[in-house]
């Protein structure tokens, strides 16, 4: 399998110190972000580059990620892009060379995608995962953080969702994420690796892909309203989600990688805000923010969709020091502004 290795040698520009989620000096540390050309991974990469990381490497095959996200980092001489596939173990080994901290975001997202093609989702999300975690173990990395998902709660009916109580998975995608957690648990016990899993709840924000059959609800709604194309709401729209702005997901990754709390490792955490909103409310909020009148079309409920989702985030608060800085409406405003600018 071919690997294209890009190293940028331009001087860093736009070095802005953002609200940092860490106090450690990371100027001598190297980070690997898999999936860094994608939505969440590109935000983690941006944070690291803007907040003093010594070296940041992205591994991505651009399956659902974008070269334009990588281009954002071209001005940083301490940034490297390794274009390659996590299904290839040699590529994963190369990606982990000289790395202190790994955050593994690369995967094929979307429940419907996994329903349509469970084999590829399994190859990327399970085989790719074990390749990455094994390569990270062999390289002796300090911590390994990975993206799990609220889908692991499956048919567990109680709200809010607490980490210790999961149900049966309802999709191949959920099976892949649950399998990641099982492997992470075994690797942490068997090899003493320091591992942190993050169960994201409906992450949204700038750069989330609005196109294609597996686009997420927020970019779909925003782009549909702006471009006056049909927008569909599944079921009656009263289903709720704990919509989580991407900065909060970035924070969880940074805290997970850099924590000194020995009790924090070997666990998977809810990453959310701890508030839920209905899809109907989401739709009208976006319409109001855009100031554009547009009617959504209601259609059948999607098979396997859960009715309500809400996270208890106290475990992440206690063990990682995680505290969401952006609530739903704050994040939504920034997201709507981003897409407005993108389509203008
Ligand atoms: N966005 C959410 O709401 C959400 C919720 C729960 C979990 N997650 C998980 O978070 C992670 C990031 O999701 P995202 O929303 O940023 O998705 P994304 O599709 O934008 O990013 C995933 C990245 O992984 C890359 N990738 C896919 N297959 C690969 C392969 N074989 N080798 C190398 N790179 C590969 C893609 O090109 C893409 O850049 C994923 O693991 C996803 O399952 C996301």
Short mmCIF file of C-alpha atoms and ligand atoms in Angstrom, two decimals:
data_model
loop_
_atom_site.label_atom_id
_atom_site.label_comp_id
_atom_site.label_asym_id
_atom_site.label_seq_id
_atom_site.Cartn_x
_atom_site.Cartn_y
_atom_site.Cartn_z
CA UNK A 1 0.00 0.00 0.00
CA UNK A 2 1.44 3.38 -0.96
CA UNK A 3 2.14 6.07 1.59
CA UNK A 4 2.58 9.69 0.62
CA UNK A 5 4.56 11.68 3.15
CA UNK A 6 4.23 15.45 3.15
CA UNK A 7 6.32 17.68 5.34
CA UNK A 8 5.72 21.39 5.32
CA UNK A 9 8.70 23.62 5.71
CA UNK A 10 7.01 27.00 5.75
CA UNK A 11 7.27 29.20 8.85
CA UNK A 12 4.32 29.10 11.27
CA UNK A 13 1.79 31.87 10.74
CA UNK A 14 -1.24 33.01 12.69
CA UNK A 15 0.06 31.68 15.98
CA UNK A 16 -2.91 32.57 18.17
CA UNK A 17 -3.07 31.46 21.79
CA UNK A 18 -6.60 30.14 22.31
CA UNK A 19 -8.28 29.34 25.63
CA UNK A 20 -5.93 26.49 26.47
CA UNK A 21 -7.24 23.26 27.92
CA UNK A 22 -3.84 22.35 29.27
CA UNK A 23 -1.12 23.86 31.43
CA UNK A 24 1.69 21.42 30.56
CA UNK A 25 4.58 22.56 28.42
CA UNK A 26 4.08 20.54 25.24
CA UNK A 27 6.74 22.28 23.18
CA UNK A 28 8.95 19.19 23.38
CA UNK A 29 6.14 16.72 22.68
CA UNK A 30 5.00 15.08 19.47
CA UNK A 31 1.40 14.23 18.67
CA UNK A 32 -0.26 11.95 16.16
CA UNK A 33 -3.83 12.76 15.13
CA UNK A 34 -5.34 10.04 12.97
CA UNK A 35 -8.28 11.30 10.94
CA UNK A 36 -6.85 14.82 11.15
CA UNK A 37 -8.16 15.73 7.68
CA UNK A 38 -11.67 15.16 8.97
CA UNK A 39 -14.00 17.25 11.07
CA UNK A 40 -13.05 16.56 14.71
CA UNK A 41 -9.45 15.58 13.94
CA UNK A 42 -8.76 18.85 12.12
CA UNK A 43 -9.97 20.82 15.15
CA UNK A 44 -7.72 18.80 17.48
CA UNK A 45 -4.80 19.41 15.11
CA UNK A 46 -5.57 23.13 14.98
CA UNK A 47 -5.68 23.36 18.76
CA UNK A 48 -2.35 21.58 19.15
CA UNK A 49 -0.62 23.74 16.54
CA UNK A 50 -2.01 26.96 18.01
CA UNK A 51 -1.24 25.99 21.57
CA UNK A 52 2.42 25.15 21.55
CA UNK A 53 2.74 21.48 20.53
CA UNK A 54 6.28 20.57 19.51
CA UNK A 55 5.28 18.44 16.53
CA UNK A 56 1.92 17.37 15.10
CA UNK A 57 1.50 14.59 12.55
CA UNK A 58 -1.76 13.69 10.86
CA UNK A 59 -2.44 10.25 9.39
CA UNK A 60 -5.43 10.21 7.04
CA UNK A 61 -6.35 8.55 3.74
CA UNK A 62 -8.81 11.35 2.80
CA UNK A 63 -11.67 8.82 2.54
CA UNK A 64 -14.11 11.26 4.16
CA UNK A 65 -11.64 13.98 5.10
CA UNK A 66 -10.35 16.80 2.91
CA UNK A 67 -7.05 18.10 1.58
CA UNK A 68 -8.40 21.63 2.22
CA UNK A 69 -8.38 20.87 5.97
CA UNK A 70 -4.75 19.78 5.74
CA UNK A 71 -3.93 22.93 3.75
CA UNK A 72 -5.01 24.99 6.78
CA UNK A 73 -1.85 23.80 8.55
CA UNK A 74 0.61 24.33 5.72
CA UNK A 75 2.10 27.36 7.48
CA UNK A 76 3.34 25.33 10.43
CA UNK A 77 6.86 23.95 10.07
CA UNK A 78 6.12 21.50 12.93
CA UNK A 79 3.20 19.92 11.04
CA UNK A 80 3.43 16.75 8.95
CA UNK A 81 0.83 15.00 6.86
CA UNK A 82 1.14 11.28 6.30
CA UNK A 83 -1.39 10.24 3.70
CA UNK A 84 -2.11 6.59 4.30
CA UNK A 85 -4.60 3.98 5.43
CA UNK A 86 -4.98 2.65 8.98
CA UNK A 87 -5.90 -0.74 7.50
CA UNK A 88 -2.20 -1.10 6.69
CA UNK A 89 -0.17 -1.97 9.81
CA UNK A 90 3.14 -0.77 8.34
CA UNK A 91 1.57 2.65 7.77
CA UNK A 92 0.39 2.76 11.39
CA UNK A 93 3.88 1.83 12.61
CA UNK A 94 5.42 4.59 10.50
CA UNK A 95 2.84 7.07 11.81
CA UNK A 96 3.74 6.24 15.44
CA UNK A 97 7.51 6.65 15.00
CA UNK A 98 8.82 9.25 17.45
CA UNK A 99 5.34 10.05 18.77
CA UNK A 100 4.53 10.78 22.43
CA UNK A 101 0.74 11.10 22.31
CA UNK A 102 -1.83 9.58 19.96
CA UNK A 103 -5.41 10.62 19.42
CA UNK A 104 -7.13 8.15 17.12
CA UNK A 105 -10.05 9.72 15.27
CA UNK A 106 -9.84 7.93 11.92
CA UNK A 107 -12.90 5.79 11.26
CA UNK A 108 -15.89 5.54 8.98
CA UNK A 109 -18.67 7.38 10.78
CA UNK A 110 -22.41 7.10 10.24
CA UNK A 111 -24.84 4.40 11.32
CA UNK A 112 -26.57 4.20 7.89
CA UNK A 113 -23.20 3.76 6.13
CA UNK A 114 -22.43 0.79 8.38
CA UNK A 115 -25.89 -0.68 7.74
CA UNK A 116 -25.27 -0.45 3.99
CA UNK A 117 -21.68 -1.70 4.08
CA UNK A 118 -20.82 -3.39 7.38
CA UNK A 119 -17.71 -5.05 5.97
CA UNK A 120 -15.87 -1.82 5.15
CA UNK A 121 -16.94 -0.21 8.43
CA UNK A 122 -15.54 -3.23 10.26
CA UNK A 123 -12.27 -3.19 8.30
CA UNK A 124 -11.62 0.48 9.02
CA UNK A 125 -13.11 0.82 12.49
CA UNK A 126 -12.04 -2.53 13.96
CA UNK A 127 -9.01 -3.78 11.98
CA UNK A 128 -7.78 -0.19 11.59
CA UNK A 129 -8.24 0.35 15.32
CA UNK A 130 -6.26 -2.72 16.35
CA UNK A 131 -3.51 -1.76 13.91
CA UNK A 132 -3.30 1.70 15.46
CA UNK A 133 -3.42 0.63 19.09
CA UNK A 134 -0.82 -2.10 18.46
CA UNK A 135 1.47 0.31 16.62
CA UNK A 136 1.07 2.80 19.49
CA UNK A 137 1.89 0.09 22.04
CA UNK A 138 4.97 -1.04 20.10
CA UNK A 139 6.15 2.57 19.81
CA UNK A 140 5.74 3.02 23.59
CA UNK A 141 3.53 6.11 23.35
CA UNK A 142 2.64 7.89 26.60
CA UNK A 143 -1.14 7.90 26.11
CA UNK A 144 -3.59 6.66 23.48
CA UNK A 145 -6.91 8.48 23.22
CA UNK A 146 -9.57 7.19 20.82
CA UNK A 147 -13.00 8.18 19.53
CA UNK A 148 -15.81 5.95 20.71
CA UNK A 149 -19.46 6.93 20.37
CA UNK A 150 -22.73 7.33 22.26
CA UNK A 151 -24.00 4.58 19.92
CA UNK A 152 -22.50 2.05 22.37
CA UNK A 153 -25.52 2.75 24.63
CA UNK A 154 -27.71 1.00 22.04
CA UNK A 155 -31.00 -0.14 23.52
CA UNK A 156 -30.20 1.01 27.07
CA UNK A 157 -33.37 2.97 27.91
CA UNK A 158 -32.37 5.06 30.92
CA UNK A 159 -31.48 8.76 30.81
CA UNK A 160 -29.07 10.30 31.38
CA UNK A 161 -26.58 7.82 29.96
CA UNK A 162 -23.96 6.78 32.50
CA UNK A 163 -20.78 5.07 31.37
CA UNK A 164 -21.23 1.89 33.39
CA UNK A 165 -24.66 1.05 31.93
CA UNK A 166 -24.62 0.17 28.23
CA UNK A 167 -27.15 -1.82 26.24
CA UNK A 168 -26.97 -3.94 23.13
CA UNK A 169 -25.61 -2.25 20.00
CA UNK A 170 -28.25 -1.41 17.37
CA UNK A 171 -26.01 -1.11 14.31
CA UNK A 172 -22.77 -2.45 12.83
CA UNK A 173 -21.24 0.98 13.56
CA UNK A 174 -22.09 0.61 17.26
CA UNK A 175 -20.56 -2.89 17.25
CA UNK A 176 -17.31 -1.45 15.88
CA UNK A 177 -17.14 1.21 18.61
CA UNK A 178 -18.02 -1.28 21.34
CA UNK A 179 -15.30 -3.58 19.98
CA UNK A 180 -12.83 -0.67 20.20
CA UNK A 181 -13.71 -0.28 23.86
CA UNK A 182 -13.24 -4.02 24.48
CA UNK A 183 -9.81 -3.99 22.84
CA UNK A 184 -8.87 -0.80 24.71
CA UNK A 185 -9.79 -2.44 27.99
CA UNK A 186 -7.71 -5.54 27.22
CA UNK A 187 -4.72 -3.51 25.98
CA UNK A 188 -4.79 -1.37 29.08
CA UNK A 189 -4.90 -4.38 31.43
CA UNK A 190 -2.61 -6.70 29.47
CA UNK A 191 0.07 -4.26 28.37
CA UNK A 192 -0.38 -1.48 30.92
CA UNK A 193 -1.10 1.08 28.20
CA UNK A 194 -2.54 4.42 29.26
CA UNK A 195 -5.75 4.62 27.23
CA UNK A 196 -8.71 7.00 27.29
CA UNK A 197 -11.90 6.38 25.27
CA UNK A 198 -14.27 9.22 24.40
CA UNK A 199 -17.94 8.52 23.74
CA UNK A 200 -18.91 11.52 21.63
CA UNK A 201 -22.54 12.63 21.60
CA UNK A 202 -23.58 14.32 18.28
CA UNK A 203 -20.56 16.52 17.75
CA UNK A 204 -21.10 19.52 15.46
CA UNK A 205 -19.26 22.64 14.33
CA UNK A 206 -17.40 24.33 11.48
CA UNK A 207 -15.92 22.04 8.81
CA UNK A 208 -18.41 19.21 9.39
CA UNK A 209 -19.20 17.89 5.92
CA UNK A 210 -22.66 19.04 4.70
CA UNK A 211 -22.54 16.87 1.57
CA UNK A 212 -23.06 13.24 0.68
CA UNK A 213 -25.55 10.60 1.78
CA UNK A 214 -24.14 10.32 5.31
CA UNK A 215 -24.01 14.00 6.27
CA UNK A 216 -24.91 14.86 9.87
CA UNK A 217 -28.09 16.70 10.77
CA UNK A 218 -26.73 20.18 11.62
CA UNK A 219 -24.69 20.82 8.44
CA UNK A 220 -27.57 19.28 6.45
CA UNK A 221 -30.11 21.66 7.97
CA UNK A 222 -27.88 24.73 7.62
CA UNK A 223 -26.92 24.03 4.02
CA UNK A 224 -30.52 23.12 3.07
CA UNK A 225 -31.90 26.36 4.49
CA UNK A 226 -29.17 28.56 2.99
CA UNK A 227 -29.37 26.89 -0.43
CA UNK A 228 -33.17 26.50 -0.35
CA UNK A 229 -33.00 22.75 -1.00
CA UNK A 230 -35.34 20.21 0.64
CA UNK A 231 -34.71 19.54 4.34
CA UNK A 232 -36.13 16.38 5.90
CA UNK A 233 -36.94 15.72 9.54
CA UNK A 234 -37.23 12.05 10.46
CA UNK A 235 -40.32 11.15 12.52
CA UNK A 236 -42.10 13.91 14.44
CA UNK A 237 -38.89 15.82 15.21
CA UNK A 238 -39.44 15.59 18.94
CA UNK A 239 -36.49 13.21 19.37
CA UNK A 240 -33.73 14.83 21.43
CA UNK A 241 -29.95 14.85 21.26
CA UNK A 242 -27.13 16.11 23.48
CA UNK A 243 -25.60 18.24 20.71
CA UNK A 244 -21.93 18.85 21.48
CA UNK A 245 -19.92 21.69 19.98
CA UNK A 246 -16.58 20.51 18.61
CA UNK A 247 -14.49 22.65 21.03
CA UNK A 248 -15.78 20.45 23.84
CA UNK A 249 -14.66 17.32 22.00
CA UNK A 250 -11.23 18.91 21.42
CA UNK A 251 -10.99 19.70 25.12
CA UNK A 252 -11.75 16.06 26.06
CA UNK A 253 -9.00 14.87 23.70
CA UNK A 254 -6.41 17.29 25.08
CA UNK A 255 -7.28 16.45 28.67
CA UNK A 256 -7.31 12.73 27.88
CA UNK A 257 -3.86 12.84 26.26
CA UNK A 258 -2.20 15.06 28.86
CA UNK A 259 -3.79 13.97 32.12
CA UNK A 260 -1.54 12.98 35.01
CA UNK A 261 -4.40 11.32 36.85
CA UNK A 262 -3.56 7.60 37.00
CA UNK A 263 -7.22 6.81 37.77
CA UNK A 264 -8.31 8.36 34.46
CA UNK A 265 -6.83 5.62 32.27
CA UNK A 266 -8.54 2.45 31.11
CA UNK A 267 -11.97 4.08 30.88
CA UNK A 268 -14.37 5.46 28.28
CA UNK A 269 -16.05 8.80 28.99
CA UNK A 270 -19.17 10.57 27.84
CA UNK A 271 -18.22 13.70 25.90
CA UNK A 272 -21.25 15.96 25.72
CA UNK A 273 -22.75 19.02 27.38
CA UNK A 274 -25.35 17.31 29.55
CA UNK A 275 -28.33 19.11 27.97
CA UNK A 276 -30.59 17.86 25.22
CA UNK A 277 -32.66 19.62 22.58
CA UNK A 278 -35.23 18.38 20.09
CA UNK A 279 -34.61 18.24 16.36
CA UNK A 280 -37.60 20.58 15.87
CA UNK A 281 -36.01 23.16 18.18
CA UNK A 282 -32.70 22.76 16.38
CA UNK A 283 -34.36 23.39 13.04
CA UNK A 284 -36.19 26.53 14.14
CA UNK A 285 -33.08 27.87 15.93
CA UNK A 286 -31.02 27.54 12.73
CA UNK A 287 -33.78 29.14 10.66
CA UNK A 288 -33.99 32.06 13.12
CA UNK A 289 -30.21 32.54 13.17
CA UNK A 290 -30.10 32.61 9.37
CA UNK A 291 -33.23 34.75 9.12
CA UNK A 292 -34.41 32.62 6.20
CA UNK A 293 -37.88 31.14 5.96
CA UNK A 294 -37.81 27.50 4.91
CA UNK A 295 -40.19 24.62 5.63
CA UNK A 296 -38.87 21.18 6.51
CA UNK A 297 -40.60 18.04 5.24
CA UNK A 298 -41.43 15.38 7.80
CA UNK A 299 -40.80 11.80 6.77
CA UNK A 300 -40.72 8.34 8.38
CA UNK A 301 -38.65 7.69 11.45
CA UNK A 302 -35.26 6.17 10.62
CA UNK A 303 -34.92 2.52 11.60
CA UNK A 304 -32.70 2.01 14.64
CA UNK A 305 -32.81 5.68 15.71
CA UNK A 306 -33.04 6.21 19.42
CA UNK A 307 -35.71 8.56 20.75
CA UNK A 308 -33.80 10.56 23.33
CA UNK A 309 -30.16 11.03 24.12
CA UNK A 310 -28.65 12.82 27.10
CA UNK A 311 -25.30 12.31 28.77
CA UNK A 312 -24.20 12.35 32.36
CA UNK A 313 -20.77 13.99 32.11
CA UNK A 314 -19.76 13.71 35.75
CA UNK A 315 -17.16 10.98 35.16
CA UNK A 316 -15.22 13.13 32.68
CA UNK A 317 -15.61 16.11 35.01
CA UNK A 318 -14.23 14.21 37.98
CA UNK A 319 -11.39 12.23 36.39
CA UNK A 320 -10.35 14.37 33.41
CA UNK A 321 -11.30 17.82 34.70
CA UNK A 322 -13.50 18.19 31.60
CA UNK A 323 -15.93 21.13 31.65
CA UNK A 324 -17.78 22.06 28.46
CA UNK A 325 -17.01 25.66 27.55
CA UNK A 326 -19.54 25.92 24.72
CA UNK A 327 -23.22 25.21 25.18
CA UNK A 328 -25.57 24.27 22.37
CA UNK A 329 -26.71 27.77 21.28
CA UNK A 330 -23.19 29.25 21.52
CA UNK A 331 -21.83 26.49 19.32
CA UNK A 332 -24.74 26.69 16.92
CA UNK A 333 -24.17 30.42 16.34
CA UNK A 334 -20.50 29.79 15.43
CA UNK A 335 -21.47 26.90 13.17
CA UNK A 336 -24.19 28.83 11.34
CA UNK A 337 -21.78 31.77 10.87
CA UNK A 338 -19.17 29.41 9.40
CA UNK A 339 -21.55 27.91 6.83
CA UNK A 340 -23.03 31.32 5.97
CA UNK A 341 -19.54 32.53 5.11
CA UNK A 342 -18.73 29.30 3.25
CA UNK A 343 -21.78 29.59 0.99
CA UNK A 344 -21.54 33.37 0.49
N1 LIG B 1 -19.14 13.58 14.57
C1 LIG B 1 -19.78 12.95 15.52
O1 LIG B 1 -20.83 13.38 15.98
C2 LIG B 1 -19.23 11.66 16.10
C3 LIG B 1 -20.00 11.02 17.08
C4 LIG B 1 -19.50 9.84 17.63
C5 LIG B 1 -18.27 9.36 17.25
N2 LIG B 1 -17.56 9.99 16.27
C6 LIG B 1 -16.25 9.44 15.89
O2 LIG B 1 -15.30 10.49 15.91
C7 LIG B 1 -14.28 10.26 14.95
C8 LIG B 1 -14.13 11.47 14.04
O3 LIG B 1 -15.37 11.69 13.38
P1 LIG B 1 -15.65 12.93 12.43
O4 LIG B 1 -17.04 13.34 12.67
O5 LIG B 1 -14.56 13.90 12.55
O6 LIG B 1 -15.64 12.20 11.00
P2 LIG B 1 -14.83 12.54 9.68
O7 LIG B 1 -15.34 11.57 8.65
O8 LIG B 1 -14.88 13.98 9.37
O9 LIG B 1 -13.34 12.15 10.07
C9 LIG B 1 -12.82 10.85 9.99
C10 LIG B 1 -11.48 10.93 9.30
O10 LIG B 1 -10.92 9.60 9.24
C11 LIG B 1 -10.34 9.43 7.95
N3 LIG B 1 -10.33 8.01 7.61
C12 LIG B 1 -11.39 7.21 7.32
N4 LIG B 1 -10.98 5.98 6.99
C13 LIG B 1 -9.62 5.99 7.10
C14 LIG B 1 -8.62 5.02 6.86
N5 LIG B 1 -8.93 3.78 6.47
N6 LIG B 1 -7.32 5.36 7.06
C15 LIG B 1 -6.99 6.64 7.44
N7 LIG B 1 -7.90 7.59 7.65
C16 LIG B 1 -9.20 7.28 7.49
C17 LIG B 1 -11.25 10.22 7.01
O11 LIG B 1 -10.65 10.53 5.77
C18 LIG B 1 -11.58 11.43 7.86
O12 LIG B 1 -10.66 12.48 7.63
C19 LIG B 1 -14.67 8.97 14.24
O13 LIG B 1 -14.00 7.90 14.88
C20 LIG B 1 -16.16 8.87 14.49
O14 LIG B 1 -16.63 7.54 14.44
C21 LIG B 1 -18.01 11.14 15.68
#
